[in-house]
Every structure is written in structure tokens, then in C-alpha cells.
Tab-separated table of C-alpha atoms (C1' of nucleotides) in Angstrom:
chain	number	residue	atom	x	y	z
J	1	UNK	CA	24.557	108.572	-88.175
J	2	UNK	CA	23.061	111.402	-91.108
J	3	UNK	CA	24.797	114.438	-90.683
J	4	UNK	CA	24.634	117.881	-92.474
J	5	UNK	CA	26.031	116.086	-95.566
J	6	UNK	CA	24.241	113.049	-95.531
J	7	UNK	CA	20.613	114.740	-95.063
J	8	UNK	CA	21.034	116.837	-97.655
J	9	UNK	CA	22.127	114.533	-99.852
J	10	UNK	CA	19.130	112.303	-99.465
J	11	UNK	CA	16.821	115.886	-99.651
J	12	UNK	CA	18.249	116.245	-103.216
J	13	UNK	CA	17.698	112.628	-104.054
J	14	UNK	CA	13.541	112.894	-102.676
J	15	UNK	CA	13.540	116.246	-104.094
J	16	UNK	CA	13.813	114.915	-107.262
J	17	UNK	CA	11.812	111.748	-106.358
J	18	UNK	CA	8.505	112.276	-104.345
J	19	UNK	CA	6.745	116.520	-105.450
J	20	UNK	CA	3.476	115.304	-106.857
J	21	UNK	CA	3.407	111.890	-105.108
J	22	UNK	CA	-0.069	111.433	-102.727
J	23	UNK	CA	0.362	109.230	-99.887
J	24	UNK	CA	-2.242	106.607	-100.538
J	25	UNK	CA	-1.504	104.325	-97.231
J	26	UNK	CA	1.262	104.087	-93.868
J	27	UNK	CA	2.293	101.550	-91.939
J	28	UNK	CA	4.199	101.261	-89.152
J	29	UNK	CA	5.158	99.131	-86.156
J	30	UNK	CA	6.626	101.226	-83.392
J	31	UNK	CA	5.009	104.316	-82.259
J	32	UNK	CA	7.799	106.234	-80.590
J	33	UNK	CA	9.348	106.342	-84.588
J	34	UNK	CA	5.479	107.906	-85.586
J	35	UNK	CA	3.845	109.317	-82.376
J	36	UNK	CA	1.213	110.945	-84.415
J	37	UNK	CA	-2.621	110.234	-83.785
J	38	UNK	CA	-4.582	107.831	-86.414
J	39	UNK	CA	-7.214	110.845	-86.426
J	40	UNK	CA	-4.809	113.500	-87.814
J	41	UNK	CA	-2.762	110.960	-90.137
J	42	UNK	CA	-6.474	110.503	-91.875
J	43	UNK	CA	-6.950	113.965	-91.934
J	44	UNK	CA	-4.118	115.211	-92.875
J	45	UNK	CA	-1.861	112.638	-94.588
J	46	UNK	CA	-3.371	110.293	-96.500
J	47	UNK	CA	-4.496	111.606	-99.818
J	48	UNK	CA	-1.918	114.326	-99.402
J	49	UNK	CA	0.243	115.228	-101.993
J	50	UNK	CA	3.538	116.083	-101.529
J	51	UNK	CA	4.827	119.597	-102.504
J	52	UNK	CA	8.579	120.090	-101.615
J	53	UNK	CA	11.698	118.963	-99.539
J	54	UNK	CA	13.660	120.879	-96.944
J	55	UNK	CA	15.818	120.388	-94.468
J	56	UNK	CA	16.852	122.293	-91.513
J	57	UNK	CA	19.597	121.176	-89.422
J	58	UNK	CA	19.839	117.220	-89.704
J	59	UNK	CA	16.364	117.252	-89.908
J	60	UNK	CA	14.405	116.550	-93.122
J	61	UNK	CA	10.827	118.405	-94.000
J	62	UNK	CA	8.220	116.684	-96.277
J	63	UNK	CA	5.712	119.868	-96.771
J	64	UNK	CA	2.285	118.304	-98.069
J	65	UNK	CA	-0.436	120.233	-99.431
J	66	UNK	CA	-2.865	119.685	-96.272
J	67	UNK	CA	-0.498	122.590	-94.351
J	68	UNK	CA	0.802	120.251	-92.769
J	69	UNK	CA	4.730	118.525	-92.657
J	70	UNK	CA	6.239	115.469	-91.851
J	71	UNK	CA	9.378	116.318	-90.107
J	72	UNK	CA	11.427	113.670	-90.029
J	73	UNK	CA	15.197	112.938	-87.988
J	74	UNK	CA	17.559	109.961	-88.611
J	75	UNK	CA	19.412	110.220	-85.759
J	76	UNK	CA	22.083	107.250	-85.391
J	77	UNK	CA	20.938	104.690	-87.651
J	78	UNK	CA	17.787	105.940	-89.663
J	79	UNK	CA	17.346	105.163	-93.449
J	80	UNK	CA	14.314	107.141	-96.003
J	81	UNK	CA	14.630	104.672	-99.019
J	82	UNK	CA	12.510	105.412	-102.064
J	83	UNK	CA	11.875	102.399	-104.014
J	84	UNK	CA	9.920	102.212	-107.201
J	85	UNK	CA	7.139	99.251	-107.220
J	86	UNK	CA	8.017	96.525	-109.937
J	87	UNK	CA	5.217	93.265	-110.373
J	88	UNK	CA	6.732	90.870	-108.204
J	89	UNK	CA	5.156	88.060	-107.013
J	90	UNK	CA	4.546	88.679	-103.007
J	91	UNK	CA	6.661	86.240	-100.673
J	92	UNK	CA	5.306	85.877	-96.829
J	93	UNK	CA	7.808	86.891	-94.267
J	94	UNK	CA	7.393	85.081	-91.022
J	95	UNK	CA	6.225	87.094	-88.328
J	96	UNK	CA	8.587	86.771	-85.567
J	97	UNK	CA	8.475	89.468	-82.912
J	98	UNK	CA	10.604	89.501	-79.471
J	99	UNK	CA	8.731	89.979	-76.007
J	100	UNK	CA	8.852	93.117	-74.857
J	101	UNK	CA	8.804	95.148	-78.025
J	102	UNK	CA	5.145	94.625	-79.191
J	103	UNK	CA	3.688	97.766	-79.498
J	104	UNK	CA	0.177	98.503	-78.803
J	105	UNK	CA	-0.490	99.214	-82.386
J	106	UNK	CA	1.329	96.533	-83.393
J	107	UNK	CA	0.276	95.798	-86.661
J	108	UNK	CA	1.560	92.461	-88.841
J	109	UNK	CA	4.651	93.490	-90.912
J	110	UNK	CA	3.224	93.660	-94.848
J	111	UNK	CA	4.365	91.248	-97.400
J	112	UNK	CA	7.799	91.716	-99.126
J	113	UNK	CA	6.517	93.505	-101.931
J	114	UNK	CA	10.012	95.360	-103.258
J	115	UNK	CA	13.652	95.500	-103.838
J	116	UNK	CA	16.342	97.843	-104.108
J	117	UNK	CA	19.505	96.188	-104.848
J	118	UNK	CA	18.790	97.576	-108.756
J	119	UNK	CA	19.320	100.726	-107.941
J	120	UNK	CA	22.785	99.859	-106.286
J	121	UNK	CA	23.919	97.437	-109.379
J	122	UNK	CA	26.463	98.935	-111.197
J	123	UNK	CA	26.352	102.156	-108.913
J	124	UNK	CA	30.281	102.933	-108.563
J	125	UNK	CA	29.124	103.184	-104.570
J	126	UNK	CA	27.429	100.282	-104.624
J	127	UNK	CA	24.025	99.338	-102.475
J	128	UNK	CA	23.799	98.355	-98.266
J	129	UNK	CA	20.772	97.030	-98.276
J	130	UNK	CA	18.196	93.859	-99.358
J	131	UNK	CA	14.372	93.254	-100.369
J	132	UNK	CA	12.768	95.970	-97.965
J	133	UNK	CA	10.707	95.537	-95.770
J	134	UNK	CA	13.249	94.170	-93.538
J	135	UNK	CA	13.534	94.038	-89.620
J	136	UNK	CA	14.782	97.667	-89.227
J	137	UNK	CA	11.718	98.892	-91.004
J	138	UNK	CA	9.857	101.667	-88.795
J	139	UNK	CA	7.365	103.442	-91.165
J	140	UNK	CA	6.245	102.901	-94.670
J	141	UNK	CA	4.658	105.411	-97.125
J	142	UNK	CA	2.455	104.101	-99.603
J	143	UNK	CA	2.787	105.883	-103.032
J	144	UNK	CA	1.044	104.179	-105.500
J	145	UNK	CA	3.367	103.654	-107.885
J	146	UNK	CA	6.120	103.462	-105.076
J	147	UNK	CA	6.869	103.143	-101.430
J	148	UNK	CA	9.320	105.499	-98.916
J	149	UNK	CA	10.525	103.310	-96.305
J	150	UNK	CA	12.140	104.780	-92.851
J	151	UNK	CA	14.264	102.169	-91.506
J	152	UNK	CA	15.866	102.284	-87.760
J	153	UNK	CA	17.834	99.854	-86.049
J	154	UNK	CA	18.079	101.550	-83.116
J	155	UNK	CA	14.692	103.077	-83.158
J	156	UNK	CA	16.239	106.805	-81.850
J	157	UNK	CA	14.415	108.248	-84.935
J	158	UNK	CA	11.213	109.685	-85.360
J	159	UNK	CA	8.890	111.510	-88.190
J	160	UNK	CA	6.372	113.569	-87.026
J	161	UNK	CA	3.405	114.907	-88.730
J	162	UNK	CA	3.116	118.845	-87.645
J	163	UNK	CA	0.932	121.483	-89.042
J	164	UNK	CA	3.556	123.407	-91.252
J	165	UNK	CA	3.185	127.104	-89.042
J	166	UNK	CA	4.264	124.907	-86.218
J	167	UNK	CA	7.544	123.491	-87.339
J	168	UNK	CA	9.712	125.943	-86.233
J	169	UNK	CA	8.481	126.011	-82.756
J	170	UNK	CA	9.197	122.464	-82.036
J	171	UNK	CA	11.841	121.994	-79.320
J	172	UNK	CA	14.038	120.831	-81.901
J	173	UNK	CA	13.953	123.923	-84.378
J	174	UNK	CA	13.105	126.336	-81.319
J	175	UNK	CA	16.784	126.837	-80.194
J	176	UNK	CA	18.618	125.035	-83.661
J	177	UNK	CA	22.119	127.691	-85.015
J	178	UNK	CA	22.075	128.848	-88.546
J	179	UNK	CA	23.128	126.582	-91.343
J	180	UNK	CA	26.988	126.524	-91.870
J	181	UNK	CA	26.482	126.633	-95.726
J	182	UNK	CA	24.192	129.370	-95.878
J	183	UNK	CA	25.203	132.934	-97.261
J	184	UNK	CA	23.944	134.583	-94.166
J	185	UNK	CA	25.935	132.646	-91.695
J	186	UNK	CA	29.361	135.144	-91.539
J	187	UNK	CA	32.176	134.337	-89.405
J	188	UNK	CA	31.343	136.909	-87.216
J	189	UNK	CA	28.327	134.793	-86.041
J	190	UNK	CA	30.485	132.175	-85.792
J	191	UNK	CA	32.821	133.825	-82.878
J	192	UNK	CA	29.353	135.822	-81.482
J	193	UNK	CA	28.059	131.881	-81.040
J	194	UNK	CA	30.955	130.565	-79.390
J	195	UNK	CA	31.683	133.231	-77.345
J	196	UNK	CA	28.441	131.858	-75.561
J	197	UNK	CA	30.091	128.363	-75.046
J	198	UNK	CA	33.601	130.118	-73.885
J	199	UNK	CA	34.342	127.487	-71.395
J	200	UNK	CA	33.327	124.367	-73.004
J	201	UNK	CA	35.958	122.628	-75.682
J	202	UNK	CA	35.437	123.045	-78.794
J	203	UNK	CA	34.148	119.836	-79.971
J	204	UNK	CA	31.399	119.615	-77.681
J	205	UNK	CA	30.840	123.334	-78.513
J	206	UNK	CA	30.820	122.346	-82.545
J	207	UNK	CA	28.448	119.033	-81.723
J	208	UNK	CA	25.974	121.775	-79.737
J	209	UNK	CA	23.219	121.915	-82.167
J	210	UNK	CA	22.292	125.824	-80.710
J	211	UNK	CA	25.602	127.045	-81.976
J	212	UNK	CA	25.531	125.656	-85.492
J	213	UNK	CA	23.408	123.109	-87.313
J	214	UNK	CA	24.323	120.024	-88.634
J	215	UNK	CA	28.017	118.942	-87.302
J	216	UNK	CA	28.131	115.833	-86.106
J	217	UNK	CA	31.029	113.184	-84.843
J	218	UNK	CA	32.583	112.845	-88.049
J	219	UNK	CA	33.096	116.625	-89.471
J	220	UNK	CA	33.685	118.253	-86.108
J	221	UNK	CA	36.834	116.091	-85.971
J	222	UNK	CA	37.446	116.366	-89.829
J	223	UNK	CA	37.140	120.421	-89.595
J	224	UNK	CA	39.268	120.567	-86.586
J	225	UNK	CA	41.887	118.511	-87.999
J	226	UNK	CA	41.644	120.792	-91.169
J	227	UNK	CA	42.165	123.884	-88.852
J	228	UNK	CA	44.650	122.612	-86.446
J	229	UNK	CA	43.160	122.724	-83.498
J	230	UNK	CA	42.974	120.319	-80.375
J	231	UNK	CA	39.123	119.079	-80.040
J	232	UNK	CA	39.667	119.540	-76.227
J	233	UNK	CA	41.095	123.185	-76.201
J	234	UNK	CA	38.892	125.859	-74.687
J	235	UNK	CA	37.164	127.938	-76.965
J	236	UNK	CA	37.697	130.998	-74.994
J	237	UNK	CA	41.390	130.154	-75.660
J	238	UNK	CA	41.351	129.929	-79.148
J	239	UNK	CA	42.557	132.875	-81.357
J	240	UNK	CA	40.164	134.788	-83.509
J	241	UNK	CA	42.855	133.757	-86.608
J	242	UNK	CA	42.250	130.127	-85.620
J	243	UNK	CA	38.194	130.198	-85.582
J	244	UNK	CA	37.954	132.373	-88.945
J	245	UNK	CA	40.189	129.401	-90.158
J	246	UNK	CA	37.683	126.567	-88.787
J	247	UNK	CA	34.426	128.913	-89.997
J	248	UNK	CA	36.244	128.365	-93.546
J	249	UNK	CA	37.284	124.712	-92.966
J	250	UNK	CA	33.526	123.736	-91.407
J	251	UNK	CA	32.324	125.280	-94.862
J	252	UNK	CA	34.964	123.443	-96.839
J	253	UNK	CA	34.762	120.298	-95.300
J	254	UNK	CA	30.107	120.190	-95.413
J	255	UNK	CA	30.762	120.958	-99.255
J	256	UNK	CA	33.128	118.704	-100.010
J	257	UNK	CA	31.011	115.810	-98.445
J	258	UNK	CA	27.680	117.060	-100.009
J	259	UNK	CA	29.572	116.346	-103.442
J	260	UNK	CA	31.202	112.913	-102.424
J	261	UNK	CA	27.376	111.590	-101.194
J	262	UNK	CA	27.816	111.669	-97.855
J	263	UNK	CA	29.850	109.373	-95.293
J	264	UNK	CA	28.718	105.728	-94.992
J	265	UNK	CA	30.316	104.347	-91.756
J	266	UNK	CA	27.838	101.245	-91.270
J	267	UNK	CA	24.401	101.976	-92.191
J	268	UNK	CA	23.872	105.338	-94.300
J	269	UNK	CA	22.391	105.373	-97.389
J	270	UNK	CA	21.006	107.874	-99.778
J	271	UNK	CA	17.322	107.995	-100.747
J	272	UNK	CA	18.176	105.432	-103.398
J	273	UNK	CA	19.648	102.613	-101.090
J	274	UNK	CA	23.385	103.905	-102.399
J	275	UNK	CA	26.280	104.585	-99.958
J	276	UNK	CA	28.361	107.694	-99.893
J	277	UNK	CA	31.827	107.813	-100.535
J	278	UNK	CA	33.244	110.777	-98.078
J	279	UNK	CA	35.084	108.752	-95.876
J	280	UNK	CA	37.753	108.154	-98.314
J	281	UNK	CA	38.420	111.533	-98.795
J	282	UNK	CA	38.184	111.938	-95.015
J	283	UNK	CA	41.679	112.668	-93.036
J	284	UNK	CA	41.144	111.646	-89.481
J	285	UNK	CA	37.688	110.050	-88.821
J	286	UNK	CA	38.310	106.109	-88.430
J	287	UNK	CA	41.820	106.111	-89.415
J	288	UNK	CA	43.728	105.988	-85.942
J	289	UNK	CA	47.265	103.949	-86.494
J	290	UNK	CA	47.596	105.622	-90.279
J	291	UNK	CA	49.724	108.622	-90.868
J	292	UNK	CA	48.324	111.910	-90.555
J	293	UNK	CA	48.185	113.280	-94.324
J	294	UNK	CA	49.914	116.398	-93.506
J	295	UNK	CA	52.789	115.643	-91.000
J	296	UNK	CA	52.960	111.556	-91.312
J	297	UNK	CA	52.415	111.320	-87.761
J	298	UNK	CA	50.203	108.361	-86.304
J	299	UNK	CA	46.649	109.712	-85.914
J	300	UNK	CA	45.225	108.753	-82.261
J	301	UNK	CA	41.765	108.247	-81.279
J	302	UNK	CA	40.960	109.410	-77.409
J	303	UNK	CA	37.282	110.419	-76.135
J	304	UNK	CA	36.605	114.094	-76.027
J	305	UNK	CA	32.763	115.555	-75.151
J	306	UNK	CA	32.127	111.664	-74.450
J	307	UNK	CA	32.957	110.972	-78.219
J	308	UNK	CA	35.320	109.009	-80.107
J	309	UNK	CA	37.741	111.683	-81.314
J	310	UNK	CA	40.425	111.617	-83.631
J	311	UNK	CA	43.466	114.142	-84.222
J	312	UNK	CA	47.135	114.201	-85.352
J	313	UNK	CA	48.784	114.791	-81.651
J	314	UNK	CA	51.453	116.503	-83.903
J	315	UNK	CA	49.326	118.967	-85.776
J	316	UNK	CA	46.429	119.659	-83.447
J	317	UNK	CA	48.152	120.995	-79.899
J	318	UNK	CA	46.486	121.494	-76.419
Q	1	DC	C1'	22.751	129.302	-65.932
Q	2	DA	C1'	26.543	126.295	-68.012
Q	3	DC	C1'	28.071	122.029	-68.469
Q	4	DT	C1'	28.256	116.822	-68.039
Q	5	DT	C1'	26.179	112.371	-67.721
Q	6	DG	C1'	22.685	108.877	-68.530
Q	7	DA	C1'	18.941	107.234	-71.275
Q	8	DC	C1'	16.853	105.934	-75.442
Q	9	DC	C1'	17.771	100.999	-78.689
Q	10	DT	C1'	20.025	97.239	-81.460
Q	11	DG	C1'	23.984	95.159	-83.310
Q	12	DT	C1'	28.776	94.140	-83.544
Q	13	DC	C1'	33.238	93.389	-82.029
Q	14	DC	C1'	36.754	92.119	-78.654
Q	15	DG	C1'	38.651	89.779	-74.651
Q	16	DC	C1'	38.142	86.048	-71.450
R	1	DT	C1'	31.020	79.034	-79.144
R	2	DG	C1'	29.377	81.676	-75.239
R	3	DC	C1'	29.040	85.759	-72.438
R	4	DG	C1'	29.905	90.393	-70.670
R	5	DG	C1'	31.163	94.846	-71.692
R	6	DA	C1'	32.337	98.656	-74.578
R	7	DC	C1'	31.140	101.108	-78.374
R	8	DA	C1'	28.506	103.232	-82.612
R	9	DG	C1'	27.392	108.825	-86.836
R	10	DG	C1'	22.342	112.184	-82.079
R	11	DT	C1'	19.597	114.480	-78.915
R	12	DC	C1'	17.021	115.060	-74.603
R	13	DA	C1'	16.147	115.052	-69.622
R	14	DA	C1'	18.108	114.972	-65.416
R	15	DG	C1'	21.975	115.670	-62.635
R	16	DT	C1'	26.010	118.560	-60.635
DNA sequence: CACTTGACCTGTCCGC
DNA sequence: TGCGGACAGGTCAAGT
């Protein structure tokens, strides 16, 4: 689900939210969301306070003061929901849980304790989501005054408590491109990156995590609509006029998103419960059988890189 | 080595 | 209404 856009724009909204908060308490149901041993999330997490958030990639970083980080990835369908506590009167949740998908740990899923849809009410993006806890509900942080929830339906997510010096050599950060947005990343590492990838298409080489950080589904087929250029055409066959023109659309197109909140398909939300509102701004993604904005010609969805892919047949050529 | 496919999961939608 | 299959925004490991 979270890409570049949407990660960041939940950073900013925890940036703001949780420096200064200690992590009093965790619970969680599924350990391949929170593989960490109980010994080090003693040690190192509870009573931590929490210092700063990053991100790198799609990936966010909760930096505590212990040296150590939580590094945390979304992946499809994962949610980090801050929720301020209010005195509620606890209601009991049955306990239902399906065979087969009892973890070892298991532990009984807490009392419904808070809700969000305040922070949605009245929100001109409006909220997705319910009284949390619910059923997608991986991992909770216990602030004190407030509780971070990571929610998952499919469960492909995972946070991971790492000593901070050994973040970047995680498998996932070891190999990871620059970041599109930063001031360092020139076109000319751009081309350098794809040169690498010369006989791959260009989508799969733009999804490729080593080449750049942070495209996903949605903008690779957004910025190659923007620069005209077939998702399935061989990089090596691309001019160098046409990639400078996608380096400046990938830019264009991150930025624009970061401002509109994100994209909010089915289940993204920011770290306040509230959707972004990208996808009406967006040109191709999900809108196969409307007129392409720039030529009026019926935008088609085909599979390219094993991914639902849209273009304009009339504006992006083979 | 470069590249593609299947696996990891749950939920939803579509056709029969 | 039920059931099977395809599909969904990401990344790995395993295969060719």
C-alpha cells in the first residue's frame, strides 16, 4: 500500500506526535509483524523515550534513546495510528481466533480502550477506520497518555527493534537507491542507475527498490504517464531526453502527493486515522475506461512487471 | 549475474 | 447465496 508519499506523510504526522513519549507497555499477537525477543524489548524498549522520526525508503525509523530503533515497513496494507487516550468506559471484545493462526505468544487481544473516528469528524478527508483495537491490529505501543497502533490485514508488515548502528546494514537498507526528493539525487544518477537495469522495462526497473527508493504501483505508472513513456519499453531504449524528463516528473509527481496526504486506495491512512486525497489529482492509476487528461483517449489497464498498469495507449508508445 | 515467478496473508469482487 | 478464482498499493527467496 504506503508508498514514498504516504510514509512520509505519516513521519510528519508522528513527528509532530510521539518525541518525548516513553513506551510504558506492547502488545502484540503475531510474531512475524514483531520478531523481536521479550529480553531485548525489556531492555531496550520499554521505558524508552522516543527521540525522532525518519524514514528511509518506504520504511519508517522510530530512534529511541536506548540506541536502539524500531524500524518499521507497511508493506500492502499496514496502518501506525496514533490515538490520544480519552476516559471511556472499557467494553469486552469477544475473543474469537481462527485455527491455524494462534501464535505461540498468543496473548488475549486487550479491551477496547479508544477511538479515532474524532480525529476524522469534520476532516475534509474524512476517517477509514473504527474503535481500535480491531481485528487487523498487529502491535500496540503503550504511551501513557496515548497508544500507537500498527494494524495489518495482510500481516506482510513488520517493525523491528534494531540497535540504531545497525539499521543500515539490514538487508533492506543494505542495497536501498537514494531518495528521489533529496538534493543529492541528480539526474545523472538517475541514468548511471538504470543503465544497470538496461534490459529490464522500465516499470519493473522504477518498482526495483536498488535503483530508487520509494516508487511503488501507483507513481511509477503516474510518472510514466507524466513523461510519456510505455511502462514496458526497454530502458536501454529510452532516450537520455526522455529519462531527464521522468527524473523531473518522478520528483514532480512524490511532491505533489506529499502535499495532497498521500493516496488512499482501500486501506491507507495517515498517523491520525485520515485518508489522503492524491488519487484525485492522479491521471492514470484506477481510472481505465476514462479519458486520458491530455489526449482524451480511453486509458487501458494491462499487466506489466506482474502489475496492474495503466497508460494512455495514445500518449505512452512501445 | 540479470531477470522473472511464487510466496507471504486476508479480504473483496466477479462470474458461474 | 455459495464457491472458485483473480486481484490488491511490497518485498524476498527461489527458480530459469
Amino acid at each position: 500500500m504506503p508508498e514514498l508519499p504516504e510514509v512520509e506523510t505519516i513521519r510528519i504526522g508522528l513527528q509532530r506526535l510521539l518525541p518525548g513519549k516513553q513506551v510504558k507497555a506492547v502488545w502484540y499477537d503475531w510474531p512475524k509483524s514483531f520478531p523481536n525477543s521479550n529480553q531485548d524489548v525489556e531492555k531496550f524498549l520499554i521505558g524508552a523515550k522516543i527521540v525522532l522520526v525518519a524514514r528511509r525508503g518506504k520504511a519508517l525509523l522510530i530512534e529511541l534513546d536506548t540506541k536502539y530503533t524500531l524500524v518499521i515497513h507497511l508493506k500492502m496494507t499496514g496502518q501506525l495510528i496514533y490515538v490520544q487516550q480519552t476516559a471511556r468506559k472499557p467494553k469486552v471484545e469477544s475473543q474469537k481466533s481462527k485455527a491455524g493462526h494462534i501464535a505461540p505468544n498468543h496473548k488475549v487481544r486487550p479491551e477496547v480502550v479508544s477511538e479515532v473516528e474524532r480525529f476524522g469528524a469534520g476532516h475534509p478527508n474524512g476517517s477509514l477506520i473504527g474503535k481500535l483495537p480491531d481485528k487487523s491490529t498487529r502491535l500496540i505501543f503503550d504511551l501513557g497518555d496515548s497508544k500507537l497502533f500498527f494494524n495489518d490485514q495482510r500481516k506482510f508488515g513488520w517493525v523491528r527493534l534494531l540497535p540504531t548502528v545497525e539499521v543500515p546494514n539490514i538487508d533492506f537498507f543494505k542495497t536501498i537507491g537514494p531518495e528521489p526528493l533529496s538534493a543529492d539525487f541528480s539526474a545523472a544518477d538517475f541514468h548511471e542507475r538504470l543503465n544497470k537495469r538496461s534490459r529490464t522495462n522500465i516499470k519493473a526497473a522504477l518498482l526495483d527498490q536498488k535503483v530508487i527508493a520509494g516508487i511503488g504501483n501507483i507513481y511509477a505508472d503516474e510518472s510514466l504517464w507524466a513523461a510519456e513513456i510505455h511502462p514496458a519499453a526497454t530502458v536501454g531504449t529510452i532516450s537520455v531526453q526522455k529519462l531527464d524528463r521522468l527524473y523531473e516528473e518522478i520528483r514532480a509527481v512524490l511532491q505533489l502527493s506529499i502535499e495532497k496526504g498521500g493516496s488512499t486506495d482501500k486501506n491507507y491512512v495517515d498517523a491520525e486515522g485520515k485518508k489522503g486525497s492524491y488519487l484525485k489529482f492522479a491521471n492514470v492509476f484506477r481510472r481505465n475506461g476514462q479519458p486520458c487528461p491530455r489526449c482524451g483517449t480511453t486509458i487501458i489497464k494491462t499487466r506489466v512487471a506482474g502489475r496492474g498498469t495503466h497508460t494512455c495507449p495514445n500518449c505512452q508508445k512501445l
